[in-house]
CSV table of C-alpha atoms and ligand atoms in Angstrom, one decimal:
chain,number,residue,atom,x,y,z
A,1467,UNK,CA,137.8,14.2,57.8
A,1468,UNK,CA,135.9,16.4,55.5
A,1469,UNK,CA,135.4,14.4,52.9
A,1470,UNK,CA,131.6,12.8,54.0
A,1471,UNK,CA,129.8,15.8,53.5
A,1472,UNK,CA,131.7,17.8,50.4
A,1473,UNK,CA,129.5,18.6,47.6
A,1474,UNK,CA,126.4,18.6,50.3
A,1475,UNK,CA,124.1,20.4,50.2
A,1476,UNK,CA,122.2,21.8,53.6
A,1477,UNK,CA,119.5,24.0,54.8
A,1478,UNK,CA,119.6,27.5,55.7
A,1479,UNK,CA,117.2,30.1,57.0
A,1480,UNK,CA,118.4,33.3,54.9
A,1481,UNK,CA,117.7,37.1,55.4
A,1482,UNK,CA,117.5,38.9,52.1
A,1483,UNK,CA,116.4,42.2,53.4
A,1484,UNK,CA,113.8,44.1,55.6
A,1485,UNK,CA,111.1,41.5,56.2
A,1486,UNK,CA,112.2,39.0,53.5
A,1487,UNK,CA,113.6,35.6,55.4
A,1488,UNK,CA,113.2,32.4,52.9
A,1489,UNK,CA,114.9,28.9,53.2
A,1490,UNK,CA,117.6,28.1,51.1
A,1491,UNK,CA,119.7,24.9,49.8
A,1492,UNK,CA,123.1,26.0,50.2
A,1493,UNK,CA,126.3,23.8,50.0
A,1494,UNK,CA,127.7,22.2,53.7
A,1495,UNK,CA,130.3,24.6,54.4
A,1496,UNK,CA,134.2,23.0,54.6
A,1497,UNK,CA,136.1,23.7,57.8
A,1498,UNK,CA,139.4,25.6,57.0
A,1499,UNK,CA,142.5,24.0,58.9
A,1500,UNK,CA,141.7,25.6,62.3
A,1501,UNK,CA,138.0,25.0,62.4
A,1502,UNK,CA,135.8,22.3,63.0
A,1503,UNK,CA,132.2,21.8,61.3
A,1504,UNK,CA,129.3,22.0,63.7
A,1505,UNK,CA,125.4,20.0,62.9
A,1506,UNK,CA,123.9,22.8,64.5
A,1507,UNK,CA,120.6,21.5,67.2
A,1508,UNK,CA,119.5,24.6,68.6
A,1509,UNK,CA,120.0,28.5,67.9
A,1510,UNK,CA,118.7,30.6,70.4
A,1511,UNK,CA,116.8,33.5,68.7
A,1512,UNK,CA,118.1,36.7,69.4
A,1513,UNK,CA,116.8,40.6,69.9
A,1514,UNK,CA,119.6,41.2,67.4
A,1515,UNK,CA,118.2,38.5,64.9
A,1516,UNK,CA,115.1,40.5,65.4
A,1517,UNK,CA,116.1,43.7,64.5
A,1518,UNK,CA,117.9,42.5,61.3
A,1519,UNK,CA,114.9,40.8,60.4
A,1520,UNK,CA,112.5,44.1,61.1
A,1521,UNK,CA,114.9,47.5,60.0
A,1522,UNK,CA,117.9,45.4,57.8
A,1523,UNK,CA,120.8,47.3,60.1
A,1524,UNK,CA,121.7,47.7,63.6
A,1525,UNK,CA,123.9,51.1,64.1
A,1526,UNK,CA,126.2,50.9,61.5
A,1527,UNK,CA,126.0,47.3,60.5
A,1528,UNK,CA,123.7,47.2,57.6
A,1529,UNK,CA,122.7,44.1,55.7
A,1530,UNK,CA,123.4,44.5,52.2
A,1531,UNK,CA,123.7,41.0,50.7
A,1532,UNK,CA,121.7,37.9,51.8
A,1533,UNK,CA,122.8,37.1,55.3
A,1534,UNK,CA,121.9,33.7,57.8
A,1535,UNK,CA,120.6,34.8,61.0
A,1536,UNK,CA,121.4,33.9,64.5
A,1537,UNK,CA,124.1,33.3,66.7
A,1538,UNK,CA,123.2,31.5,70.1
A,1539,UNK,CA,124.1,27.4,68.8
A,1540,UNK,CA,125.5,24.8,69.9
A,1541,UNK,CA,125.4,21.5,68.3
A,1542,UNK,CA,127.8,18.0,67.2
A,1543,UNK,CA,130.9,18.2,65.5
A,1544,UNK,CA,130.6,16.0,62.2
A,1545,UNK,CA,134.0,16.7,60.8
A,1546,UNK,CA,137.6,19.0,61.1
A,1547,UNK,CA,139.9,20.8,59.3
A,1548,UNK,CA,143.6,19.5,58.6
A,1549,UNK,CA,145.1,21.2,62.3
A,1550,UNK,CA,142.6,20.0,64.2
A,1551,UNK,CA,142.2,16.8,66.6
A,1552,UNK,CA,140.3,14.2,64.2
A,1553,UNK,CA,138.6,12.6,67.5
A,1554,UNK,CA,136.8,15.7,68.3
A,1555,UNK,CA,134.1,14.5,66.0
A,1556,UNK,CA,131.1,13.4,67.3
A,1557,UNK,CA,131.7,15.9,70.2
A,1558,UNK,CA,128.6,17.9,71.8
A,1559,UNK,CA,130.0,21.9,71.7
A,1560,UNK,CA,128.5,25.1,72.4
A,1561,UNK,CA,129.8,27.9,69.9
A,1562,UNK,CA,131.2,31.1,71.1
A,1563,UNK,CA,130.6,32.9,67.5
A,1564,UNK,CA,133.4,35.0,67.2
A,1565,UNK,CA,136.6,34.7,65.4
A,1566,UNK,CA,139.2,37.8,66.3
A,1567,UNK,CA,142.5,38.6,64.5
A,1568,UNK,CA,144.6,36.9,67.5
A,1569,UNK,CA,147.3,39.2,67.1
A,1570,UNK,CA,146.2,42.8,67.7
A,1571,UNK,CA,146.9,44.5,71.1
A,1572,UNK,CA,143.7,43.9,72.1
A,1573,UNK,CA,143.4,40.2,71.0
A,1574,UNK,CA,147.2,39.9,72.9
A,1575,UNK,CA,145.6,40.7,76.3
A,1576,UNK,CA,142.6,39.1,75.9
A,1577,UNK,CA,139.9,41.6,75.5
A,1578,UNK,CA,139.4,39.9,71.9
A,1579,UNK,CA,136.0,41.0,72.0
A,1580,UNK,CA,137.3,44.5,70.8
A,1581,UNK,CA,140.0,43.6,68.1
A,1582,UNK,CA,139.0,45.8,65.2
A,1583,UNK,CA,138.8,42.8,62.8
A,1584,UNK,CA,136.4,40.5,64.6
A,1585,UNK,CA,133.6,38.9,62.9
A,1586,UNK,CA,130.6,37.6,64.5
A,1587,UNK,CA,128.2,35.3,63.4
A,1588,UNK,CA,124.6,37.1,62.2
A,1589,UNK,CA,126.2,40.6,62.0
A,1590,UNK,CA,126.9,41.6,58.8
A,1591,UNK,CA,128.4,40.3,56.1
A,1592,UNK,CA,129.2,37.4,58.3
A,1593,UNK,CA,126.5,34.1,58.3
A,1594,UNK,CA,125.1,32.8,61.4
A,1595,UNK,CA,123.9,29.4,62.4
A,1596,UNK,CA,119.9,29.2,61.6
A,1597,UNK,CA,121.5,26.3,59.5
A,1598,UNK,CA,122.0,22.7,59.4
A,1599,UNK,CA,125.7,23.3,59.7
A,1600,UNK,CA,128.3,25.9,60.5
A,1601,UNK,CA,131.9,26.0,61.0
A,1602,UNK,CA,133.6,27.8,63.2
A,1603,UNK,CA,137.1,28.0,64.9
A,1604,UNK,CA,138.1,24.8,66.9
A,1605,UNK,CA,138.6,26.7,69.7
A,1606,UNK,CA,135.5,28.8,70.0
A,1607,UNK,CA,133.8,25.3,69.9
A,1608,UNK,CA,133.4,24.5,73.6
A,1609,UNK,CA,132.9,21.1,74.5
A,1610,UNK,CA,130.0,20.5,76.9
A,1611,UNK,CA,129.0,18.0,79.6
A,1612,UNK,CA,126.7,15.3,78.2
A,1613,UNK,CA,123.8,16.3,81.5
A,1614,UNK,CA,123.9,19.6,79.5
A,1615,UNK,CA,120.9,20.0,77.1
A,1616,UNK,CA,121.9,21.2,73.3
A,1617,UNK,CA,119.4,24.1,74.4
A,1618,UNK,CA,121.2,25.2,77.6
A,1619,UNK,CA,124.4,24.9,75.2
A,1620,UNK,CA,123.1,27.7,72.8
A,1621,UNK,CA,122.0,29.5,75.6
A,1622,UNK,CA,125.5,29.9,77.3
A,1623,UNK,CA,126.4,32.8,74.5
A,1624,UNK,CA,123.4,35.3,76.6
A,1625,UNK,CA,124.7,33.7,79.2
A,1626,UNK,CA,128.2,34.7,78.5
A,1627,UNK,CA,126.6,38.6,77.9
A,1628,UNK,CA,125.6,37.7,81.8
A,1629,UNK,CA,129.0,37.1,83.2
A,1630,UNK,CA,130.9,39.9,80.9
A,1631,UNK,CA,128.4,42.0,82.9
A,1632,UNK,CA,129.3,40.6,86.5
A,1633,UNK,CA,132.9,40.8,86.2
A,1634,UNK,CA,133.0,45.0,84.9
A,1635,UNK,CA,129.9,45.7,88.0
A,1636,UNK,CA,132.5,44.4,90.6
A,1637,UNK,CA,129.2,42.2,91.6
A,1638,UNK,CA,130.2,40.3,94.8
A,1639,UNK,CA,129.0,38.6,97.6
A,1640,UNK,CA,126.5,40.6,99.9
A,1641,UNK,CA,126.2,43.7,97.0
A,1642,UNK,CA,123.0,44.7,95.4
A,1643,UNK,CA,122.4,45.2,91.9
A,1644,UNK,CA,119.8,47.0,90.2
A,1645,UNK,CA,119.2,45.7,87.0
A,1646,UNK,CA,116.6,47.4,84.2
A,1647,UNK,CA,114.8,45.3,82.0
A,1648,UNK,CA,113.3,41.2,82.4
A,1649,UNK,CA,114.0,40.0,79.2
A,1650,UNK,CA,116.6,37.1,78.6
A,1651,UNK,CA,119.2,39.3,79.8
A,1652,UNK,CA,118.3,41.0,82.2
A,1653,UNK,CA,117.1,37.8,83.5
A,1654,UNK,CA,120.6,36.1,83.0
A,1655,UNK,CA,122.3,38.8,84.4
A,1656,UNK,CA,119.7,38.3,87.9
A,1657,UNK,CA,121.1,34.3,87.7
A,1658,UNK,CA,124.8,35.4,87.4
A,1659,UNK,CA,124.7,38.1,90.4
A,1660,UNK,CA,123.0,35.6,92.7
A,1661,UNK,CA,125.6,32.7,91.5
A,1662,UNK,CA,128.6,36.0,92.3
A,1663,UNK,CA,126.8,35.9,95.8
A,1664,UNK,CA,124.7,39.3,95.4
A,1665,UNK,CA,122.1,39.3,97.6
A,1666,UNK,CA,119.9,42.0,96.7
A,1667,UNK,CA,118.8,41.8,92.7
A,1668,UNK,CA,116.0,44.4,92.3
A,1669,UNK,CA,114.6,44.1,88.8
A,1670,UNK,CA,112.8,46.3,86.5
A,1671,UNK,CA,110.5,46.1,84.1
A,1672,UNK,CA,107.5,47.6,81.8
A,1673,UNK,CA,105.4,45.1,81.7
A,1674,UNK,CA,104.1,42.9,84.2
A,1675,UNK,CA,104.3,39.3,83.5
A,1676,UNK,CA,107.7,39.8,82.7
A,1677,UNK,CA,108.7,41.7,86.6
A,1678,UNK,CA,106.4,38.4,87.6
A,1679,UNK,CA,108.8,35.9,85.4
A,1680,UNK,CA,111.7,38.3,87.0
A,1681,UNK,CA,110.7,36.9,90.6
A,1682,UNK,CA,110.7,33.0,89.8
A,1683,UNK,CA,113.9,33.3,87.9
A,1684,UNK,CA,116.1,35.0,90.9
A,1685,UNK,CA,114.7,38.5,91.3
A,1686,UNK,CA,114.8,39.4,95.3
A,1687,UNK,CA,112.2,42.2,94.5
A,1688,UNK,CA,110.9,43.7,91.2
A,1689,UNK,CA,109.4,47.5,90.7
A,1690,UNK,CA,107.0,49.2,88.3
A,1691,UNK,CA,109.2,52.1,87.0
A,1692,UNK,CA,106.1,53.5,85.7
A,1693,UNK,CA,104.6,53.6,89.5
A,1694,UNK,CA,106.8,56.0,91.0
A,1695,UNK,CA,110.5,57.3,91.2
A,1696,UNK,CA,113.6,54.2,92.2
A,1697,UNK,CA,114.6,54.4,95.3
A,1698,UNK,CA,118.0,57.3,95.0
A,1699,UNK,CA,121.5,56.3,95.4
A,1700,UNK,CA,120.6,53.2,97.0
A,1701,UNK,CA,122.7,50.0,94.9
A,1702,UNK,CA,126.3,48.6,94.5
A,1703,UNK,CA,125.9,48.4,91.1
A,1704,UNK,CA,123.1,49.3,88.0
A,1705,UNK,CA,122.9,47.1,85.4
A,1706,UNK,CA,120.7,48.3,82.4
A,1707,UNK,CA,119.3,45.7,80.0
A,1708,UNK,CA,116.7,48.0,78.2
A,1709,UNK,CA,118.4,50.5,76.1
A,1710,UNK,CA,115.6,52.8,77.0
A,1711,UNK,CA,116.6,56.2,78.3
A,1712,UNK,CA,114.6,56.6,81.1
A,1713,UNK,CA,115.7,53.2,82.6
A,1714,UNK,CA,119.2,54.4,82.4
A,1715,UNK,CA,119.1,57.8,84.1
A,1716,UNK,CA,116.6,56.5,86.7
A,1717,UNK,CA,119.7,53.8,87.0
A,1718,UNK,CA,122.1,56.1,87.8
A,1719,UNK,CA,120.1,58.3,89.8
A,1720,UNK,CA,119.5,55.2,91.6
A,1721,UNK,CA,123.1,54.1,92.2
A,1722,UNK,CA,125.4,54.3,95.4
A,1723,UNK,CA,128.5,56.3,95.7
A,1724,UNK,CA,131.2,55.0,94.4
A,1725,UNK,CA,129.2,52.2,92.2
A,1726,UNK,CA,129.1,51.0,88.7
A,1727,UNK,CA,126.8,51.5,86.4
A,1728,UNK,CA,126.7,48.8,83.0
A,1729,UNK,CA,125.3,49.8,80.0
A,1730,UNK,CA,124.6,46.6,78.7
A,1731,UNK,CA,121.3,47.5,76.2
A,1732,UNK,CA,121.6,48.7,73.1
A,1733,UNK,CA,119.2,51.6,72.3
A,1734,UNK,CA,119.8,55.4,71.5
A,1735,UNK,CA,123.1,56.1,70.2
A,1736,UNK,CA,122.7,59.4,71.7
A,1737,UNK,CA,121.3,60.0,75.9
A,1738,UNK,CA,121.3,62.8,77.9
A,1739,UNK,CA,122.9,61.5,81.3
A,1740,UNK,CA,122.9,62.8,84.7
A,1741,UNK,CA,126.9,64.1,84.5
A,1742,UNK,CA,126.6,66.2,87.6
A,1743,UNK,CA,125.4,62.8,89.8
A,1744,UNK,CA,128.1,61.1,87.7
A,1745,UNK,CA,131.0,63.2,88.9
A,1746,UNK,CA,130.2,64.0,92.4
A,1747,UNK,CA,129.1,60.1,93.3
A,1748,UNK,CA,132.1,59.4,91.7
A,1749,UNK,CA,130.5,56.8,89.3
A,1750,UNK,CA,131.7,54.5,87.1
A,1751,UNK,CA,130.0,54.2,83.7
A,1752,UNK,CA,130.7,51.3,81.7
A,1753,UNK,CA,129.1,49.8,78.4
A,1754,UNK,CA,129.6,45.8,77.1
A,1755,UNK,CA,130.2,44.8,73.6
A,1756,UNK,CA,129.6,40.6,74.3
A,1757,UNK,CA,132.4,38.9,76.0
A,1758,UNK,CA,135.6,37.2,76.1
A,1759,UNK,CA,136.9,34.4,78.3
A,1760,UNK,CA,133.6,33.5,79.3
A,1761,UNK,CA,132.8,30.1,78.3
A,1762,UNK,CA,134.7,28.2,81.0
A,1763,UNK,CA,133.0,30.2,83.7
A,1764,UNK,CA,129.6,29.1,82.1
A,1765,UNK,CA,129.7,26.1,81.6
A,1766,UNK,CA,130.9,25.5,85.7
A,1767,UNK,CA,127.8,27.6,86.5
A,1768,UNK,CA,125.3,25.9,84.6
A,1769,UNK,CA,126.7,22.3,85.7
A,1770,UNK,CA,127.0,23.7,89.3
A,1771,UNK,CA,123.2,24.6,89.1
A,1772,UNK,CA,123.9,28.0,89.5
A,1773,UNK,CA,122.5,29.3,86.4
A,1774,UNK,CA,119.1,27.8,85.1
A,1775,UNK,CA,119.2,28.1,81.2
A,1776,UNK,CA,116.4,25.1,80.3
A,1777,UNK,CA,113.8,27.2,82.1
A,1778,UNK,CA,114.3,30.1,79.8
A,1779,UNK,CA,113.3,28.2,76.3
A,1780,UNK,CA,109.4,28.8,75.8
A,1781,UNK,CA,109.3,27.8,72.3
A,1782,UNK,CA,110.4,25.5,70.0
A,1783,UNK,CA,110.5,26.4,65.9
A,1784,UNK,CA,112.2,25.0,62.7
A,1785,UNK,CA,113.9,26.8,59.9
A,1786,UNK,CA,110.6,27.0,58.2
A,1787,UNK,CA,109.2,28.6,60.9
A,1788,UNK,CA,111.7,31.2,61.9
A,1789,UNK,CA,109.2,34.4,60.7
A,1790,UNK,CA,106.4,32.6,63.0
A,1791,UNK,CA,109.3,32.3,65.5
A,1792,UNK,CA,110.2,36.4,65.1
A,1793,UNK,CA,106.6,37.3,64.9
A,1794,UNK,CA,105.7,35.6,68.2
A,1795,UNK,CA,108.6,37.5,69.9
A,1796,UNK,CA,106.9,40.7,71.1
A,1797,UNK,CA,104.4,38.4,73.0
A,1798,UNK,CA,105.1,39.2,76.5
A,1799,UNK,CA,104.6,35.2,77.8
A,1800,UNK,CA,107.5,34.6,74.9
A,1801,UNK,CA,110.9,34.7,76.7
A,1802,UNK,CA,113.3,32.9,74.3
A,1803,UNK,CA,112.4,30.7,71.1
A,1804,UNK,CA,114.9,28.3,69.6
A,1805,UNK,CA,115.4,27.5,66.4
A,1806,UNK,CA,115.8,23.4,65.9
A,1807,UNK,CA,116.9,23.3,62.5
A,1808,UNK,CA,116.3,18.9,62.5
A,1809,UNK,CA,112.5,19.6,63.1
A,1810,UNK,CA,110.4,20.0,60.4
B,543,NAD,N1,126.0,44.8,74.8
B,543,NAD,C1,125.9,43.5,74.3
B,543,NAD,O1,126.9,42.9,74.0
B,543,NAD,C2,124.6,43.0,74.2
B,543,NAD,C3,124.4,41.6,74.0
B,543,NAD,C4,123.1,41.1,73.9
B,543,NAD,C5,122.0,41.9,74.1
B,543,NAD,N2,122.2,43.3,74.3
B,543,NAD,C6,121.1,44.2,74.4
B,543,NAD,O2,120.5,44.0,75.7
B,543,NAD,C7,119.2,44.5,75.7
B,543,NAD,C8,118.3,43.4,76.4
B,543,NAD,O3,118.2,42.3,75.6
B,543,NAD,P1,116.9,41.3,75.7
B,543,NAD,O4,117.1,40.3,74.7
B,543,NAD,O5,116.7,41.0,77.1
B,543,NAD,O6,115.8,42.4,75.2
B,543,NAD,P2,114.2,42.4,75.5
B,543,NAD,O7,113.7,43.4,74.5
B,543,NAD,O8,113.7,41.1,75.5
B,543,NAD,O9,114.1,43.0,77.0
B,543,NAD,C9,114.1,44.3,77.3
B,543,NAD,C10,113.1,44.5,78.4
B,543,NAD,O10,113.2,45.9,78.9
B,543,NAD,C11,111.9,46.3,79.3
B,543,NAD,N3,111.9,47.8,79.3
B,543,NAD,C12,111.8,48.7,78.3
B,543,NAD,N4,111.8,49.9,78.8
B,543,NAD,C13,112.0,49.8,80.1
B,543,NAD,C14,112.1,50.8,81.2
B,543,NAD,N5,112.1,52.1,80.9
B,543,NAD,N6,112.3,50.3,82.4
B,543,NAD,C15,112.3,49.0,82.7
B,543,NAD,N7,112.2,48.1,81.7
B,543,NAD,C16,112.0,48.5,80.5
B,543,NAD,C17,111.0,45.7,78.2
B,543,NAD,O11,109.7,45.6,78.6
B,543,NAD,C18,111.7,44.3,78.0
B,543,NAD,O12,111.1,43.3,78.8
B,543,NAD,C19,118.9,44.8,74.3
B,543,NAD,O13,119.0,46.2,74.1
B,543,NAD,C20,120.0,44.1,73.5
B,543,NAD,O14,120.2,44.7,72.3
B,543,NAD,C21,123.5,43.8,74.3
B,544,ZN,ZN1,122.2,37.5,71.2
B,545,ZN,ZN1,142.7,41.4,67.2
């Protein structure tokens, strides 16, 4: 089944260092036994590929050879290793872009999102998917329903970021949340606690269009943190989605005895938090690092019409265009670009 495309060559949007993204021929990649190859039709672009892009590391992952960005894809299976079920080709899938070790304690009880070997697409030195093709585990490339758009596809890897977040904030029906930060995941996470049955999702944000965006896309009310102090131990659960430091302790000031707080944005490495409040509200502080087990559960909400991933996309770029496509992020009226690697 790999035969058609050995030998051919593809397109691929490549990093090779702090502002320095060119297009590239490279050669199709083959799927090993376990994997199946993937035309990729829409890459969601990330903060992450963002920050690549602008300061070449993120933490501790640094790019130091030419790396292909992103990570949010979904596209067609077009061929498949020797283990893996030849009618799976022509398939629609959404790719979960991990591949873990599968046999480490934490792979064993299913938190593979924390193995110690796991490679992710778009951190380095691993390739993502702002290609024409990728390859991935067979597994890890979930089949979607045909009403699902390619984009909504790509889009259920945030989405996954969303539910990882629900299930460690204990968000059930008639909580409230509190969750800091309207950008695609902040705004994902809203979707998710109002599909868990939270009625109250207070949102958070800087800037104003994107509190406004906050309020069509399943905010019950949004604040201005810069217009006075959050309301004090008031929510079920806090959910930051900034990695800014004053959202966070505002958060936790902000949360209820007993609650949980989710540090879900990547900022600081280092934050001066409110211990004391910690302690005596006896509250539980959680990060996320992605997900695991999440793609079933997204794929039900996004067919149920719980979650509304289509209305997210506000631009539309090819791999020539995936600097305009970065640029353009940091326009407040942007919310998420996708990368169509067909259109040219
Ligand atoms: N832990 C994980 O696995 C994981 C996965 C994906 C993304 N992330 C992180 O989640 C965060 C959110 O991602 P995104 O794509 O939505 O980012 P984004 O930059 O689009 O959105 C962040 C929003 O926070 C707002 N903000 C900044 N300071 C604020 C403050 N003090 N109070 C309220 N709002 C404030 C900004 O105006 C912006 O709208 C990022 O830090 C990203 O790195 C983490
Ligand atoms: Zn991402
Ligand atoms: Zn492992």
């Amino acid at each position: 089944m790999t035969d058609q495309l050995e030998g051919q060559r593809m397109r691929a949007s490549v990093l090779h260092g702090v502002e320095h993204v060119r297009v590239e021929e490279r050669e199709v990649p083959t799927p090993a036994a376990d994997e199946v190859l993937v035309r990729i039709e829409a890459v969601g672009l990330c903060g992450s590929d963002v920050h690549y892009y602008r300061h070449g590391r993120i933490g501790s992952f640094v790019v130091e050879q030419p790396m292909v960005l992103g990570h949010e894809s979904a596209g067609v299976v077009t061929a498949v290793g020797s283990d893996v079920d030849p009618t799976r080709v022509g398939q629609r899938v959404s790719i979960e872009p991990q591949r873990s070790c599968r046999v480490c304690a934490w792979c064993k009880r299913g938190e593979y999102n924390l193995c110690p070997r796991i490679e992710f697409y778009a951190t380095p030195p691993i390739d993502g998917s702002f290609a024409e093709y990728a390859t991935i585990q067979a597994d890890f490339a979930h089949p979607v329903p045909d009403s699902m758009s390619m984009e909504a596809a790509a889009l259920l890897e945030p989405l996954s970021v969303g539910i990882a977040t629900a299930r460690k904030a204990g968000m059930a029906p008639g909580r409230s949340v509190l969750i800091a930060g309207c950008g695609p995941i902040g705004l994902i996470c809203a979707q998710v606690a109002r599909a868990y049955g939270v009625t109250e999702v207070v949102m958070t944000d800087l800037v104003p269009a994107r509190r406004e965006r906050a309020l069509q896309l399943g905010a019950t009310e949004v604040l201005d943190p810069a217009a006075g102090p959050l309301p004090e131990a008031r929510f079920d659960a806090f959910v930051d989605a900034t990695g800014a430091l004053p959202a966070v302790r505002s958060g936790i000031m902000a949360t209820a005895p007993g609650g949980t707080v989710v540090l879900v944005g990547m900022g600081e490495d280092d934050m001066s938090l409110p211990v004391g409040t910690i302690t005596s509200r006896e509250i539980s502080v959680t990060g996320i690092f992605r997900y695991n087990n999440t793609w079933p559960t997204a794929i039900a909400l996004v067919q149920a019409g719980l979650v509304d991933l289509d209305s997210l996309v506000t631009a539309r770029y090819g791999l020539d265009d995936v600097v305009t496509a970065i640029e353009t992020d940091t326009d407040p009226g942007s919310l998420k670009s996708v990368i169509v690697p067909g259109l040219r």
